[in-house]
Amino acid sequence: MIPAPFDYEVAESLEHAIALLGSRSDVKLLSGGHSLLPLLRLRVTRPALLVDIARIDGLSYVRDAGDAIAIGALTRHHDVATAPLLQEHNPLVSYSAGLIGDPQVRHRGTIGGSLAHGDPASDLPAVLLALDGEIDIVGPRGTRTVAAAAFFEGVFQTAVAADEIVTEVRVPKLTGDHGWSYLKFRRRAQDWATVGVAVVTERKNGGRKAAISLVNMGATPLRAHAAEEAVASGGDPGAVAADGTDPPSDTNASAEYRRHLAGVLVRRAVEEATASA
Ligand code: FAD
């Protein structure tokens, strides 16, 4: 289908983008376009104005930020996947970015767009949740930082207001005490996850704790709290991986199959993460 008519402006700077966002009532940002353009073509969304932020200088980077790695919102998935700083300090992020879609998608889609879009089937939101990452959001009221745990509010709903822009994402540096795994079950190589699992384990005081999050098991990426407790107490995280989830049934899988997959994937991902540290 052809999108409904819209006006188009190229933002020259962050300030210009914020001004354009506030200039009309129904404005959408465009970065990589790999989630927004399909929705426009389906006429699921019909903004009056598209503000293209893809050419704003200074928002595409991967930087050392002390205990964290900072990633600019316009950094494309390919650049996240291949960034030496991430490969060294947080390979969970680079590895999972390398599993997004196909090379074309990874060369256009951005980390900021992926998070702001709020699709529970996307990979990086769950990864950020397992890492307790942070997201900077800029708008007419200034800059605020939102923890990943408070960022995802529902299907295609996030903490980003209509007049705000995601500018930076920060993830912690992992140490030798950390292990990690990202497992993505999908029917074809380029598909979204039927179910995905991100795990970060940490050796601490003679024990081990785990942060476990799930892709496509509810309206948002979810922390699998019961499975995390099972790891801490030496139990089977797979047996309780789907506790508290509400997975969808669709043409890829039934909710029941997704619950089964979550158990299998969580068990394997915890084993893989544990073996890696
Ligand atoms: P856009 O499409 O430009 O924007 C998406 C939404 O976010 C829009 O509402 C836009 O207004 C808003 N937005 C964009 N940038 C910002 C910002 N900086 N601040 C605030 N709001 C913003 N994703 C996966 O995770 N895993 C997959 O396996 C996967 N497979 C894909 C396969 C195909 C064929 C396609 C087309 C896409 C796939 N995607 C997948 C989605 C892809 O990763 C998108 O690039 C990403 O979800 C959105 O990023 P974008 O830069 O393209 O955003």
GROMACS .gro file of C-alpha atoms and ligand atoms in nm:
model
  330
    1MET     CA    1   0.000   0.000   0.000
    2ILE     CA    2   0.111   0.362  -0.051
    3PRO     CA    3   0.151   0.574   0.264
    4ALA     CA    4  -0.100   0.852   0.334
    5PRO     CA    5   0.041   1.196   0.236
    6PHE     CA    6   0.280   1.361   0.483
    7ASP     CA    7   0.516   1.658   0.497
    8TYR     CA    8   0.889   1.590   0.530
    9GLU     CA    9   1.160   1.797   0.701
   10VAL     CA   10   1.528   1.719   0.750
   11ALA     CA   11   1.650   1.815   1.098
   12GLU     CA   12   1.988   1.992   1.085
   13SER     CA   13   2.055   1.954   1.459
   14LEU     CA   14   1.905   1.812   1.777
   15GLU     CA   15   1.762   2.155   1.865
   16HIS     CA   16   1.608   2.183   1.517
   17ALA     CA   17   1.453   1.836   1.553
   18ILE     CA   18   1.300   1.929   1.890
   19ALA     CA   19   1.161   2.253   1.744
   20LEU     CA   20   1.011   2.062   1.450
   21LEU     CA   21   0.861   1.804   1.688
   22GLY     CA   22   0.683   2.086   1.872
   23SER     CA   23   0.569   2.262   1.554
   24ARG     CA   24   0.270   2.039   1.476
   25SER     CA   25   0.048   1.798   1.665
   26ASP     CA   26   0.111   1.477   1.470
   27VAL     CA   27   0.484   1.448   1.404
   28LYS     CA   28   0.700   1.135   1.380
   29LEU     CA   29   1.076   1.104   1.385
   30LEU     CA   30   1.242   0.906   1.110
   31SER     CA   31   1.585   0.751   1.172
   32GLY     CA   32   1.657   0.420   0.995
   33GLY     CA   33   1.297   0.388   0.874
   34HIS     CA   34   1.300   0.011   0.903
   35SER     CA   35   1.011  -0.002   1.146
   36LEU     CA   36   0.834   0.323   1.062
   37LEU     CA   37   0.818   0.287   0.683
   38PRO     CA   38   0.637  -0.050   0.692
   39LEU     CA   39   0.383   0.102   0.933
   40LEU     CA   40   0.335   0.403   0.704
   41ARG     CA   41   0.281   0.178   0.405
   42LEU     CA   42   0.020  -0.022   0.599
   43ARG     CA   43  -0.136   0.312   0.707
   44VAL     CA   44  -0.117   0.190   1.068
   45THR     CA   45   0.029   0.534   1.137
   46ARG     CA   46  -0.048   0.854   0.941
   47PRO     CA   47   0.170   1.137   1.071
   48ALA     CA   48   0.121   1.484   0.928
   49LEU     CA   49   0.497   1.550   0.934
   50LEU     CA   50   0.805   1.325   0.924
   51VAL     CA   51   1.118   1.473   1.080
   52ASP     CA   52   1.426   1.299   0.940
   53ILE     CA   53   1.692   1.289   1.212
   54ALA     CA   54   1.927   1.048   1.033
   55ARG     CA   55   2.163   1.328   0.924
   56ILE     CA   56   2.209   1.497   1.262
   57ASP     CA   57   2.582   1.511   1.335
   58GLY     CA   58   2.726   1.367   1.654
   59LEU     CA   59   2.461   1.108   1.741
   60SER     CA   60   2.634   0.805   1.588
   61TYR     CA   61   2.916   0.678   1.810
   62VAL     CA   62   3.035   0.409   2.049
   63ARG     CA   63   3.241   0.564   2.331
   64ASP     CA   64   3.416   0.466   2.649
   65ALA     CA   65   3.225   0.631   2.935
   66GLY     CA   66   3.420   0.502   3.238
   67ASP     CA   67   3.226   0.209   3.385
   68ALA     CA   68   2.993   0.211   3.086
   69ILE     CA   69   2.995   0.213   2.707
   70ALA     CA   70   2.789   0.496   2.556
   71ILE     CA   71   2.616   0.441   2.223
   72GLY     CA   72   2.467   0.730   2.024
   73ALA     CA   73   2.101   0.684   1.929
   74LEU     CA   74   2.172   0.704   1.555
   75THR     CA   75   2.432   0.428   1.565
   76ARG     CA   76   2.328   0.164   1.316
   77HIS     CA   77   2.296  -0.202   1.418
   78HIS     CA   78   2.593  -0.296   1.195
   79ASP     CA   79   2.815  -0.042   1.372
   80VAL     CA   80   2.700  -0.169   1.713
   81ALA     CA   81   2.770  -0.527   1.606
   82THR     CA   82   3.122  -0.445   1.487
   83ALA     CA   83   3.232  -0.184   1.745
   84PRO     CA   84   3.563  -0.299   1.901
   85LEU     CA   85   3.476  -0.127   2.234
   86LEU     CA   86   3.156  -0.331   2.264
   87GLN     CA   87   3.320  -0.651   2.147
   88GLU     CA   88   3.579  -0.603   2.424
   89HIS     CA   89   3.364  -0.470   2.708
   90ASN     CA   90   3.010  -0.583   2.637
   91PRO     CA   91   2.998  -0.855   2.369
   92LEU     CA   92   2.635  -0.933   2.458
   93VAL     CA   93   2.531  -0.607   2.289
   94SER     CA   94   2.747  -0.647   1.978
   95TYR     CA   95   2.657  -1.014   1.938
   96SER     CA   96   2.281  -0.958   1.966
   97ALA     CA   97   2.291  -0.656   1.730
   98GLY     CA   98   2.454  -0.886   1.475
   99LEU     CA   99   2.147  -1.113   1.488
  100ILE     CA  100   1.899  -0.838   1.392
  101GLY     CA  101   1.725  -0.897   1.060
  102ASP     CA  102   1.963  -0.917   0.767
  103PRO     CA  103   2.261  -0.705   0.651
  104GLN     CA  104   2.032  -0.446   0.485
  105VAL     CA  105   1.832  -0.401   0.804
  106ARG     CA  106   2.149  -0.377   1.012
  107HIS     CA  107   2.298  -0.112   0.782
  108ARG     CA  108   1.991   0.116   0.815
  109GLY     CA  109   1.825   0.046   1.151
  110THR     CA  110   1.946   0.237   1.457
  111ILE     CA  111   1.966   0.148   1.824
  112GLY     CA  112   1.762   0.457   1.918
  113GLY     CA  113   1.489   0.365   1.672
  114SER     CA  114   1.484   0.005   1.790
  115LEU     CA  115   1.435   0.111   2.153
  116ALA     CA  116   1.190   0.396   2.085
  117HIS     CA  117   0.978   0.175   1.862
  118GLY     CA  118   0.897  -0.049   2.162
  119ASP     CA  119   0.837  -0.372   1.973
  120PRO     CA  120   0.838  -0.663   2.224
  121ALA     CA  121   0.977  -0.889   1.948
  122SER     CA  122   1.292  -0.674   1.906
  123ASP     CA  123   1.627  -0.796   2.032
  124LEU     CA  124   1.804  -0.494   2.181
  125PRO     CA  125   1.527  -0.391   2.426
  126ALA     CA  126   1.556  -0.724   2.612
  127VAL     CA  127   1.935  -0.706   2.603
  128LEU     CA  128   1.926  -0.358   2.755
  129LEU     CA  129   1.684  -0.481   3.022
  130ALA     CA  130   1.911  -0.770   3.126
  131LEU     CA  131   2.204  -0.526   3.145
  132ASP     CA  132   2.015  -0.263   3.350
  133GLY     CA  133   2.110  -0.014   3.078
  134GLU     CA  134   2.017   0.353   3.070
  135ILE     CA  135   1.860   0.568   2.801
  136ASP     CA  136   1.899   0.946   2.763
  137ILE     CA  137   1.597   1.132   2.629
  138VAL     CA  138   1.607   1.498   2.524
  139GLY     CA  139   1.308   1.727   2.478
  140PRO     CA  140   1.188   2.084   2.533
  141ARG     CA  141   1.202   2.029   2.911
  142GLY     CA  142   1.569   1.922   2.902
  143THR     CA  143   1.747   1.587   2.929
  144ARG     CA  144   1.639   1.296   3.143
  145THR     CA  145   1.781   0.950   3.196
  146VAL     CA  146   1.547   0.652   3.215
  147ALA     CA  147   1.648   0.305   3.334
  148ALA     CA  148   1.568   0.026   3.090
  149ALA     CA  149   1.337  -0.124   3.354
  150ALA     CA  150   1.114   0.188   3.336
  151PHE     CA  151   1.146   0.255   2.962
  152PHE     CA  152   0.923  -0.010   2.800
  153GLU     CA  153   0.556   0.051   2.883
  154GLY     CA  154   0.353  -0.160   2.639
  155VAL     CA  155   0.335  -0.278   2.278
  156PHE     CA  156   0.492   0.010   2.078
  157GLN     CA  157   0.477   0.226   2.394
  158THR     CA  158   0.781   0.363   2.571
  159ALA     CA  159   0.872   0.640   2.814
  160VAL     CA  160   0.961   0.869   2.520
  161ALA     CA  161   0.701   1.150   2.494
  162ALA     CA  162   0.578   1.276   2.156
  163ASP     CA  163   0.808   1.581   2.176
  164GLU     CA  164   1.121   1.392   2.287
  165ILE     CA  165   1.416   1.219   2.119
  166VAL     CA  166   1.633   0.930   2.239
  167THR     CA  167   1.993   1.050   2.217
  168GLU     CA  168   2.215   0.799   2.399
  169VAL     CA  169   2.213   0.447   2.541
  170ARG     CA  170   2.458   0.329   2.808
  171VAL     CA  171   2.545  -0.027   2.900
  172PRO     CA  172   2.782  -0.138   3.175
  173LYS     CA  173   3.123  -0.284   3.103
  174LEU     CA  174   3.123  -0.652   3.186
  175THR     CA  175   3.415  -0.794   3.385
  176GLY     CA  176   3.582  -1.135   3.408
  177ASP     CA  177   3.320  -1.230   3.671
  178HIS     CA  178   3.041  -1.186   3.418
  179GLY     CA  179   2.915  -1.442   3.172
  180TRP     CA  180   2.658  -1.374   2.900
  181SER     CA  181   2.441  -1.541   2.642
  182TYR     CA  182   2.182  -1.435   2.385
  183LEU     CA  183   1.970  -1.707   2.227
  184LYS     CA  184   1.718  -1.624   1.958
  185PHE     CA  185   1.478  -1.889   1.827
  186ARG     CA  186   1.336  -1.803   1.484
  187ARG     CA  187   1.202  -1.991   1.186
  188ARG     CA  188   1.419  -1.820   0.921
  189ALA     CA  189   1.761  -1.657   0.960
  190GLN     CA  190   1.637  -1.299   0.910
  191ASP     CA  191   1.322  -1.322   1.125
  192TRP     CA  192   1.236  -1.153   1.452
  193ALA     CA  193   1.263  -1.382   1.753
  194THR     CA  194   0.977  -1.624   1.812
  195VAL     CA  195   1.129  -1.614   2.160
  196GLY     CA  196   1.463  -1.471   2.264
  197VAL     CA  197   1.658  -1.484   2.589
  198ALA     CA  198   1.932  -1.253   2.717
  199VAL     CA  199   2.133  -1.366   3.021
  200VAL     CA  200   2.406  -1.196   3.221
  201THR     CA  201   2.556  -1.396   3.506
  202GLU     CA  202   2.790  -1.269   3.777
  203ARG     CA  203   3.006  -1.461   4.024
  204LYS     CA  204   2.966  -1.295   4.362
  205ASN     CA  205   3.061  -1.396   4.719
  206GLY     CA  206   3.108  -1.759   4.620
  207GLY     CA  207   2.766  -1.773   4.454
  208ARG     CA  208   2.624  -1.676   4.118
  209LYS     CA  209   2.345  -1.440   4.028
  210ALA     CA  210   2.178  -1.394   3.693
  211ALA     CA  211   1.982  -1.127   3.511
  212ILE     CA  212   1.751  -1.292   3.259
  213SER     CA  213   1.520  -1.118   3.015
  214LEU     CA  214   1.280  -1.245   2.754
  215VAL     CA  215   1.190  -1.133   2.400
  216ASN     CA  216   0.833  -1.172   2.270
  217MET     CA  217   0.688  -1.317   2.589
  218GLY     CA  218   0.453  -1.027   2.667
  219ALA     CA  219   0.369  -0.667   2.580
  220THR     CA  220   0.722  -0.553   2.670
  221PRO     CA  221   1.057  -0.723   2.715
  222LEU     CA  222   1.033  -0.898   3.052
  223ARG     CA  223   1.273  -0.988   3.331
  224ALA     CA  224   1.227  -1.354   3.426
  225HIS     CA  225   1.243  -1.295   3.801
  226ALA     CA  226   1.151  -1.651   3.906
  227ALA     CA  227   1.425  -1.791   3.682
  228GLU     CA  228   1.675  -1.542   3.827
  229GLU     CA  229   1.585  -1.661   4.178
  230ALA     CA  230   1.621  -2.024   4.067
  231VAL     CA  231   1.978  -1.954   3.950
  232ALA     CA  232   2.064  -1.793   4.284
  233SER     CA  233   1.924  -2.088   4.482
  234GLY     CA  234   2.069  -2.361   4.260
  235GLY     CA  235   1.731  -2.458   4.111
  236ASP     CA  236   1.625  -2.510   3.749
  237PRO     CA  237   1.565  -2.171   3.584
  238GLY     CA  238   1.403  -2.334   3.283
  239ALA     CA  239   1.119  -2.478   3.492
  240VAL     CA  240   0.998  -2.130   3.594
  241ALA     CA  241   1.116  -1.925   3.294
  242ALA     CA  242   0.764  -1.848   3.173
  243ASP     CA  243   0.623  -1.754   3.515
  244GLY     CA  244   0.456  -1.414   3.501
  245THR     CA  245   0.468  -1.391   3.121
  246ASP     CA  246   0.182  -1.340   2.878
  247PRO     CA  247   0.312  -1.452   2.537
  248PRO     CA  248   0.116  -1.390   2.218
  249SER     CA  249  -0.024  -1.657   1.985
  250ASP     CA  250   0.039  -1.580   1.618
  251THR     CA  251   0.130  -1.748   1.291
  252ASN     CA  252   0.482  -1.826   1.418
  253ALA     CA  253   0.389  -1.996   1.744
  254SER     CA  254   0.114  -2.049   1.999
  255ALA     CA  255   0.146  -1.899   2.346
  256GLU     CA  256   0.189  -2.251   2.486
  257TYR     CA  257   0.479  -2.324   2.247
  258ARG     CA  258   0.641  -1.993   2.340
  259ARG     CA  259   0.623  -2.088   2.709
  260HIS     CA  260   0.789  -2.419   2.628
  261LEU     CA  261   1.058  -2.243   2.421
  262ALA     CA  262   1.126  -1.994   2.699
  263GLY     CA  263   1.201  -2.280   2.938
  264VAL     CA  264   1.437  -2.454   2.698
  265LEU     CA  265   1.615  -2.135   2.592
  266VAL     CA  266   1.655  -1.999   2.945
  267ARG     CA  267   1.808  -2.326   3.063
  268ARG     CA  268   2.052  -2.331   2.770
  269ALA     CA  269   2.136  -1.960   2.794
  270VAL     CA  270   2.213  -1.984   3.165
  271GLU     CA  271   2.438  -2.284   3.098
  272GLU     CA  272   2.614  -2.095   2.818
  273ALA     CA  273   2.657  -1.780   3.027
  274THR     CA  274   2.783  -1.977   3.326
  275ALA     CA  275   3.035  -2.164   3.109
  276SER     CA  276   3.169  -1.836   2.969
  277ALA     CA  277   3.285  -1.695   3.305
  278FAD     P1  278   1.255   0.402   1.249
  278FAD     O1  279   1.184   0.298   1.170
  278FAD     O2  280   1.306   0.520   1.178
  278FAD     O3  281   1.162   0.450   1.370
  278FAD     C1  282   1.091   0.359   1.450
  278FAD     C2  283   1.010   0.435   1.555
  278FAD     O4  284   1.096   0.495   1.651
  278FAD     C3  285   0.929   0.552   1.497
  278FAD     O5  286   0.810   0.566   1.572
  278FAD     C4  287   1.019   0.673   1.515
  278FAD     O6  288   0.945   0.792   1.522
  278FAD     C5  289   1.086   0.638   1.648
  278FAD     N1  290   1.224   0.687   1.660
  278FAD     C6  291   1.327   0.657   1.578
  278FAD     N2  292   1.441   0.708   1.627
  278FAD     C7  293   1.409   0.773   1.740
  278FAD     C8  294   1.484   0.845   1.838
  278FAD     N3  295   1.617   0.860   1.830
  278FAD     N4  296   1.416   0.898   1.943
  278FAD     C9  297   1.282   0.882   1.956
  278FAD     N5  298   1.206   0.815   1.868
  278FAD    C10  299   1.270   0.760   1.762
  278FAD     N6  300   1.448  -0.570   1.480
  278FAD    C11  301   1.495  -0.657   1.570
  278FAD     O7  302   1.515  -0.621   1.685
  278FAD     N7  303   1.520  -0.788   1.537
  278FAD    C12  304   1.499  -0.836   1.411
  278FAD     O8  305   1.527  -0.952   1.385
  278FAD    C13  306   1.451  -0.745   1.313
  278FAD     N8  307   1.430  -0.786   1.188
  278FAD    C14  308   1.384  -0.697   1.096
  278FAD    C15  309   1.359  -0.744   0.966
  278FAD    C16  310   1.310  -0.657   0.870
  278FAD    C17  311   1.286  -0.707   0.731
  278FAD    C18  312   1.288  -0.519   0.905
  278FAD    C19  313   1.236  -0.422   0.802
  278FAD    C20  314   1.311  -0.473   1.033
  278FAD    C21  315   1.358  -0.561   1.130
  278FAD     N9  316   1.382  -0.520   1.260
  278FAD    C22  317   1.427  -0.610   1.353
  278FAD    C23  318   1.357  -0.382   1.302
  278FAD    C24  319   1.484  -0.297   1.285
  278FAD     O9  320   1.579  -0.332   1.383
  278FAD    C25  321   1.455  -0.147   1.295
  278FAD    O10  322   1.562  -0.081   1.237
  278FAD    C26  323   1.439  -0.089   1.432
  278FAD    O11  324   1.341  -0.157   1.504
  278FAD    C27  325   1.392   0.057   1.425
  278FAD    O12  326   1.503   0.138   1.403
  278FAD     P2  327   1.500   0.249   1.291
  278FAD    O13  328   1.620   0.331   1.310
  278FAD    O14  329   1.480   0.184   1.160
  278FAD    O15  330   1.371   0.335   1.335
   0.00000   0.00000   0.00000
